[in-house]
Tab-separated table of C-alpha atoms in Angstrom:
chain	number	residue	atom	x	y	z
A	172	MET	CA	-27.343	-22.909	42.332
A	173	ASN	CA	-31.073	-23.165	41.507
A	174	LYS	CA	-32.497	-23.366	37.991
A	175	ARG	CA	-33.495	-19.680	38.006
A	176	ASN	CA	-29.981	-18.511	38.895
A	177	ILE	CA	-28.466	-20.813	36.284
A	178	ALA	CA	-30.777	-19.387	33.618
A	179	VAL	CA	-29.905	-15.792	34.566
A	180	ALA	CA	-26.181	-16.592	34.515
A	181	LEU	CA	-26.469	-18.144	31.053
A	182	ILE	CA	-28.317	-15.075	29.741
A	183	PHE	CA	-25.647	-12.655	31.009
A	184	SER	CA	-22.888	-14.916	29.693
A	185	THR	CA	-24.498	-14.950	26.238
A	186	ILE	CA	-24.885	-11.156	26.239
A	187	ALA	CA	-21.197	-10.740	27.182
A	188	VAL	CA	-20.075	-12.983	24.312
A	189	LEU	CA	-22.274	-11.097	21.829
A	190	LEU	CA	-20.939	-7.726	22.970
A	191	GLN	CA	-17.354	-8.939	22.646
A	192	SER	CA	-17.930	-10.354	19.155
A	193	CYS	CA	-19.577	-7.085	18.048
A	194	GLY	CA	-16.604	-5.035	19.189
A	195	GLY	CA	-17.865	-3.324	22.312
A	196	SER	CA	-16.287	-0.174	23.700
A	197	SER	CA	-13.782	-2.224	25.706
A	198	ASN	CA	-12.420	-3.852	22.553
A	199	LYS	CA	-9.280	-1.815	21.780
A	200	THR	CA	-8.105	-4.016	18.911
A	201	GLY	CA	-11.345	-4.077	16.907
A	202	ASP	CA	-11.128	-2.985	13.276
A	203	THR	CA	-12.956	0.332	13.179
A	204	PRO	CA	-12.188	3.510	11.202
A	205	THR	CA	-9.974	4.719	14.063
A	206	SER	CA	-8.753	1.567	15.813
A	207	GLY	CA	-7.254	-1.834	15.132
A	208	SER	CA	-4.395	-2.697	12.798
A	209	ALA	CA	-4.027	-2.643	9.029
A	210	THR	CA	-1.322	-2.988	6.405
A	211	ILE	CA	-1.220	-0.455	3.580
A	212	PHE	CA	0.952	-0.297	0.469
A	213	VAL	CA	2.290	3.055	-0.708
A	214	ASP	CA	4.105	4.073	-3.869
A	215	GLN	CA	7.599	4.761	-2.561
A	216	THR	CA	7.754	8.155	-4.262
A	217	PHE	CA	5.120	9.363	-1.775
A	218	GLU	CA	6.834	8.102	1.385
A	219	PRO	CA	7.709	11.586	2.729
A	220	ILE	CA	4.024	12.551	2.630
A	221	ILE	CA	2.349	9.353	3.805
A	222	SER	CA	4.845	8.700	6.618
A	223	GLN	CA	3.786	12.055	8.102
A	224	GLU	CA	0.113	11.209	7.617
A	225	VAL	CA	0.554	7.872	9.406
A	226	ALA	CA	2.445	9.462	12.313
A	227	VAL	CA	-0.221	12.122	12.895
A	228	PHE	CA	-3.109	9.665	12.466
A	229	GLU	CA	-1.622	7.237	15.007
A	230	GLY	CA	-0.889	10.150	17.331
A	231	ILE	CA	-4.546	11.174	17.319
A	232	TYR	CA	-6.037	7.673	17.305
A	233	THR	CA	-3.843	5.813	19.762
A	234	ASN	CA	-5.665	2.489	19.291
A	235	ALA	CA	-4.822	2.459	15.583
A	236	GLU	CA	-1.745	0.764	14.133
A	237	LEU	CA	-0.887	1.195	10.471
A	238	LYS	CA	1.950	-0.724	8.860
A	239	ALA	CA	2.951	1.143	5.714
A	240	ASN	CA	4.934	-0.756	3.082
A	241	TYR	CA	6.719	1.686	0.742
A	242	VAL	CA	7.166	-0.168	-2.529
A	243	SER	CA	7.035	0.320	-6.280
A	244	GLU	CA	3.713	1.231	-7.873
A	245	THR	CA	3.484	-2.200	-9.501
A	246	ARG	CA	3.956	-4.001	-6.181
A	247	ALA	CA	1.336	-1.810	-4.499
A	248	LEU	CA	-1.246	-2.550	-7.178
A	249	ASN	CA	-0.452	-6.268	-7.117
A	250	ALA	CA	-0.955	-6.292	-3.337
A	251	LEU	CA	-4.407	-4.761	-3.806
A	252	LEU	CA	-5.320	-7.256	-6.532
A	253	LYS	CA	-4.157	-10.182	-4.386
A	254	ASP	CA	-6.089	-8.856	-1.375
A	255	SER	CA	-2.865	-8.469	0.628
A	256	THR	CA	-4.079	-4.970	1.504
A	257	ARG	CA	-7.286	-2.964	1.404
A	258	LEU	CA	-5.614	0.422	0.819
A	259	ILE	CA	-2.941	1.670	-1.541
A	260	VAL	CA	-1.578	5.121	-2.391
A	261	THR	CA	-0.671	5.475	-6.047
A	262	SER	CA	-0.400	7.927	-8.922
A	263	ARG	CA	-2.873	6.313	-11.279
A	264	MET	CA	-6.497	5.250	-11.453
A	265	LEU	CA	-7.505	1.628	-11.876
A	266	THR	CA	-7.883	0.331	-15.406
A	267	SER	CA	-11.278	-0.931	-16.562
A	268	LYS	CA	-9.909	-4.483	-16.431
A	269	GLU	CA	-8.777	-4.044	-12.812
A	270	THR	CA	-12.125	-2.530	-11.860
A	271	GLU	CA	-13.990	-5.455	-13.405
A	272	PHE	CA	-11.749	-7.880	-11.524
A	273	PHE	CA	-12.726	-6.304	-8.212
A	274	LYS	CA	-16.394	-6.303	-9.140
A	275	SER	CA	-16.145	-10.038	-9.837
A	276	LYS	CA	-14.962	-10.407	-6.229
A	277	LYS	CA	-17.890	-8.293	-4.989
A	278	LEU	CA	-15.520	-5.459	-4.138
A	279	PHE	CA	-16.155	-1.886	-5.247
A	280	PRO	CA	-13.009	0.232	-5.012
A	281	ARG	CA	-13.285	3.790	-3.688
A	282	ILE	CA	-10.819	6.163	-5.300
A	283	SER	CA	-10.018	9.615	-3.918
A	284	ARG	CA	-7.635	12.186	-5.360
A	285	ILE	CA	-5.642	13.575	-2.447
A	286	ALA	CA	-2.994	15.771	-4.087
A	287	THR	CA	-1.213	17.019	-7.178
A	288	ASP	CA	2.386	15.904	-7.216
A	289	GLY	CA	5.139	16.191	-9.789
A	290	ILE	CA	8.186	14.467	-11.231
A	291	ALA	CA	11.377	16.311	-10.329
A	292	LEU	CA	14.533	16.295	-12.452
A	293	ILE	CA	17.738	16.740	-10.468
A	294	VAL	CA	21.379	17.215	-11.393
A	295	ASN	CA	24.693	17.426	-9.568
A	296	SER	CA	25.257	20.592	-7.562
A	297	GLN	CA	28.187	21.509	-9.842
A	298	ASN	CA	26.155	21.197	-13.032
A	299	LYS	CA	25.212	24.619	-14.462
A	300	ASP	CA	22.761	23.187	-17.017
A	301	THR	CA	19.474	23.321	-15.102
A	302	LEU	CA	17.014	24.146	-17.919
A	303	ILE	CA	15.392	21.489	-20.085
A	304	SER	CA	12.376	21.300	-22.381
A	305	VAL	CA	9.791	18.548	-22.414
A	306	ASP	CA	10.879	17.645	-25.945
A	307	GLN	CA	14.551	17.463	-24.958
A	308	LEU	CA	13.650	15.163	-22.075
A	309	ARG	CA	11.612	12.955	-24.412
A	310	LYS	CA	14.531	12.684	-26.858
A	311	LEU	CA	16.910	11.774	-24.039
A	312	LEU	CA	14.568	9.081	-22.768
A	313	ILE	CA	14.196	7.362	-26.152
A	314	GLY	CA	17.805	7.918	-27.265
A	315	GLU	CA	17.343	10.459	-30.062
A	316	VAL	CA	19.932	12.614	-28.271
A	317	ASP	CA	22.411	11.474	-25.659
A	318	SER	CA	24.845	14.264	-24.754
A	319	TRP	CA	24.816	17.487	-22.776
A	320	SER	CA	26.024	19.432	-25.801
A	321	GLN	CA	22.746	18.543	-27.565
A	322	ILE	CA	20.457	19.816	-24.819
A	323	GLY	CA	22.328	22.336	-22.701
A	324	THR	CA	24.350	25.500	-22.802
A	325	GLY	CA	27.605	23.605	-22.973
A	326	ALA	CA	28.239	23.783	-19.259
A	327	GLY	CA	27.715	20.031	-18.974
A	328	SER	CA	29.874	17.561	-20.863
A	329	GLY	CA	29.793	13.992	-22.102
A	330	LYS	CA	26.910	11.558	-22.297
A	331	VAL	CA	23.790	12.127	-20.235
A	332	LYS	CA	22.896	9.319	-17.852
A	333	ILE	CA	19.212	9.123	-16.857
A	334	ILE	CA	18.617	7.556	-13.445
A	335	PHE	CA	15.208	6.390	-12.171
A	336	ASP	CA	14.326	5.097	-8.734
A	337	ASN	CA	13.008	1.662	-9.745
A	338	GLN	CA	12.232	-0.278	-12.916
A	339	THR	CA	8.572	-0.690	-11.923
A	340	SER	CA	8.108	2.736	-10.364
A	341	SER	CA	5.362	5.215	-11.132
A	342	THR	CA	7.915	7.704	-12.474
A	343	VAL	CA	8.949	5.263	-15.207
A	344	ARG	CA	5.332	4.519	-16.118
A	345	TYR	CA	4.381	8.215	-16.083
A	346	LEU	CA	7.136	9.244	-18.479
A	347	LEU	CA	6.589	6.247	-20.739
A	348	ASP	CA	2.884	7.058	-20.974
A	349	SER	CA	3.239	10.842	-21.197
A	350	LEU	CA	6.368	11.402	-23.262
A	351	CYS	CA	7.744	8.330	-24.980
A	352	GLN	CA	4.790	7.781	-27.328
A	353	GLY	CA	5.121	4.002	-27.321
A	354	LYS	CA	8.884	3.935	-27.794
A	355	ASP	CA	11.270	2.043	-25.526
A	356	LEU	CA	13.641	3.728	-23.112
A	357	SER	CA	17.213	4.318	-24.218
A	358	ALA	CA	20.156	2.242	-23.060
A	359	GLN	CA	21.323	5.414	-21.297
A	360	VAL	CA	18.448	5.004	-18.821
A	361	SER	CA	19.123	3.054	-15.616
A	362	ALA	CA	17.188	2.256	-12.457
A	363	LEU	CA	18.348	1.907	-8.873
A	364	THR	CA	16.051	0.939	-5.986
A	365	LYS	CA	14.753	3.999	-4.118
A	366	ASN	CA	14.459	7.761	-4.467
A	367	GLU	CA	17.165	8.226	-1.816
A	368	ASP	CA	19.519	6.132	-3.959
A	369	VAL	CA	18.905	8.431	-6.926
A	370	ILE	CA	19.651	11.548	-4.868
A	371	ASP	CA	22.845	9.994	-3.525
A	372	TYR	CA	23.952	8.911	-7.010
A	373	ILE	CA	23.327	12.354	-8.513
A	374	SER	CA	25.228	14.056	-5.689
A	375	LYS	CA	28.306	12.078	-6.767
A	376	THR	CA	27.861	12.049	-10.560
A	377	SER	CA	28.309	15.200	-12.639
A	378	ASN	CA	26.849	14.038	-15.970
A	379	ALA	CA	23.575	12.456	-14.813
A	380	ILE	CA	19.934	13.507	-14.483
A	381	GLY	CA	17.940	11.911	-11.696
A	382	ILE	CA	14.165	11.459	-11.840
A	383	ILE	CA	12.360	11.378	-8.478
A	384	GLY	CA	9.079	12.278	-6.820
A	385	VAL	CA	8.759	15.964	-5.913
A	386	SER	CA	7.835	15.248	-2.295
A	387	TRP	CA	11.391	14.099	-1.574
A	388	ILE	CA	12.654	17.668	-2.034
A	389	SER	CA	9.595	19.896	-1.596
A	390	ASN	CA	9.279	20.218	2.192
A	391	ARG	CA	11.693	22.965	3.182
A	392	LYS	CA	10.737	22.585	6.848
A	393	ASP	CA	12.031	19.020	6.883
A	394	SER	CA	15.705	18.586	7.797
A	395	THR	CA	16.100	15.464	5.656
A	396	CYS	CA	14.707	17.267	2.632
A	397	MET	CA	17.043	20.208	3.174
A	398	SER	CA	20.036	17.888	3.432
A	399	PHE	CA	19.051	16.425	0.061
A	400	LEU	CA	18.778	19.895	-1.494
A	401	ASP	CA	22.295	20.729	-0.309
A	402	LYS	CA	23.609	17.907	-2.501
A	403	ILE	CA	21.784	18.510	-5.790
A	404	ARG	CA	20.140	21.125	-8.023
A	405	VAL	CA	16.570	20.968	-9.287
A	406	MET	CA	16.046	21.509	-13.010
A	407	ALA	CA	13.430	23.857	-14.435
A	408	VAL	CA	11.265	22.376	-17.197
A	409	SER	CA	9.651	24.145	-20.140
A	410	TYR	CA	6.946	23.346	-22.665
A	411	ALA	CA	8.821	25.598	-25.123
A	412	SER	CA	11.307	24.047	-27.544
A	413	LYS	CA	13.989	26.484	-26.365
A	414	PRO	CA	13.900	26.645	-22.584
A	415	SER	CA	14.836	29.902	-20.860
A	416	SER	CA	14.490	31.348	-17.390
A	417	ASN	CA	11.306	33.119	-18.569
A	418	ASN	CA	9.426	30.036	-19.774
A	419	SER	CA	10.722	27.271	-17.481
A	420	TYR	CA	9.340	26.205	-14.111
A	421	GLN	CA	10.632	24.286	-11.142
A	422	PRO	CA	8.230	21.990	-9.275
A	423	TYR	CA	7.218	24.541	-6.648
A	424	GLN	CA	3.831	24.174	-4.988
A	425	ALA	CA	2.369	27.185	-6.810
A	426	TYR	CA	3.382	25.826	-10.214
A	427	LEU	CA	1.903	22.439	-9.365
A	428	ALA	CA	-1.339	24.229	-8.477
A	429	THR	CA	-1.471	26.164	-11.756
A	430	ARG	CA	-0.074	23.243	-13.795
A	431	ASP	CA	2.596	25.540	-15.226
A	432	TYR	CA	5.095	22.886	-14.253
A	433	PRO	CA	4.912	20.383	-17.132
A	434	LEU	CA	5.496	17.142	-15.207
A	435	CYS	CA	2.482	17.141	-12.871
A	436	ARG	CA	0.505	14.081	-11.824
A	437	ASN	CA	-2.166	13.198	-9.256
A	438	ILE	CA	-1.955	11.122	-6.084
A	439	TYR	CA	-4.838	8.793	-5.209
A	440	THR	CA	-5.938	6.553	-2.378
A	441	ILE	CA	-7.673	3.365	-3.515
A	442	THR	CA	-9.589	1.324	-0.940
A	443	THR	CA	-11.323	-2.052	-1.224
A	444	ASP	CA	-12.530	-2.142	2.365
A	445	PRO	CA	-16.097	-3.547	2.529
A	446	SER	CA	-16.325	-3.237	6.309
A	447	SER	CA	-15.366	0.476	6.356
A	448	GLY	CA	-12.647	-0.304	8.870
A	449	LEU	CA	-9.231	1.206	9.533
A	450	PRO	CA	-8.144	1.469	5.853
A	451	THR	CA	-11.286	3.498	5.120
A	452	GLY	CA	-10.735	5.618	8.225
A	453	PHE	CA	-7.164	6.462	7.244
A	454	ALA	CA	-8.141	7.259	3.632
A	455	SER	CA	-10.844	9.602	4.951
A	456	PHE	CA	-8.334	11.257	7.286
A	457	VAL	CA	-5.898	11.939	4.430
A	458	SER	CA	-8.717	13.470	2.357
A	459	GLY	CA	-9.988	15.507	5.303
A	460	GLU	CA	-8.861	18.845	6.689
A	461	LYS	CA	-6.018	17.584	8.908
A	462	GLY	CA	-4.656	15.260	6.253
A	463	GLN	CA	-4.805	17.938	3.566
A	464	ARG	CA	-2.927	20.392	5.796
A	465	ILE	CA	-0.145	17.830	6.129
A	466	ILE	CA	0.014	17.593	2.324
A	467	LEU	CA	0.105	21.386	2.087
A	468	ARG	CA	3.066	21.546	4.484
A	469	ALA	CA	4.829	18.801	2.497
A	470	GLY	CA	5.111	21.167	-0.463
A	471	VAL	CA	2.799	19.478	-2.947
A	472	PHE	CA	-0.701	20.694	-3.841
A	473	PRO	CA	-3.609	19.306	-1.780
A	474	ALA	CA	-6.773	18.240	-3.570
A	475	THR	CA	-9.301	19.925	-1.276
A	476	GLN	CA	-7.496	22.310	1.075
A	477	PRO	CA	-8.027	25.924	-0.089
A	478	VAL	CA	-4.742	27.464	-1.241
A	479	ARG	CA	-4.160	31.033	-2.305
A	480	VAL	CA	-1.533	31.573	-5.008
A	481	ILE	CA	0.000	35.061	-4.798
A	482	GLN	CA	1.782	36.626	-7.757
A	483	VAL	CA	4.601	38.918	-6.684
A	484	ASN	CA	5.301	41.990	-8.773
A	485	ASN	CA	9.032	42.646	-8.832
A	486	GLU	CA	8.701	46.102	-10.385
A	487	TYR	CA	9.422	49.005	-8.065
A	488	PRO	CA	6.958	51.890	-7.941
A	489	GLN	CA	8.040	55.024	-9.770
């Protein structure tokens, strides 16, 4: 081979290497907004929603692979702080201290509200006491009252057991922050591991109240959700001191939208993805039209998808 041919070969070889390193069109594993692989951490209370989002996203973008770890809120936030992930789904914003930590690492988190969710209270299917006030719930949580006779109609009996999904879950933090006013939880409060465990426990225990994420029981088109609803009853919650059927609300989508349901909270995606790769692409998908429609079908209230709330008049015309 003469010198000219050698020079030309070297030039083309260099160009090929540069194209490969820059992620050319033939690179199916490159980290782009719609391709590559990424690990995300998700608050376990939102698993029914995000598992659907992941399935649809991967179905559309076949070169994308998302590994979703469904964990407690504390574990998800710790993974973000330790740079074990660049995307989490959680129910709270970052604190100022956490934000400053990321800034010190030259990372600038992007936070998007994707939905309004709620905390659902569930009881055994045989329990006729399905109304509770916010104040009664607060007193149960901190131990000021501890029996069904103190909060219900008398249909329930004995001590009330309060069952959470996990000691470090977002449901525990939400109720501590919103209701307990700095007081510790009662000895009557226990934690299991997952939302499914709470549903199973309540289905077998007549004197307990389970506290779970609404999305586990809100999608009436999902067979798993419907099987859960066959085992338990969902309580209606009231701001009024004396709850009744006229002033109490279950965590239906419409009541999450209007905030009539007292135990509402937001769902956020938080990304620390400086390269705007797959984590950013998935977060954008969830906030976009397709992702918001999935949230709408899941039975919680999407942040951006237009929803029309219709009030039905039950009065018959004269």
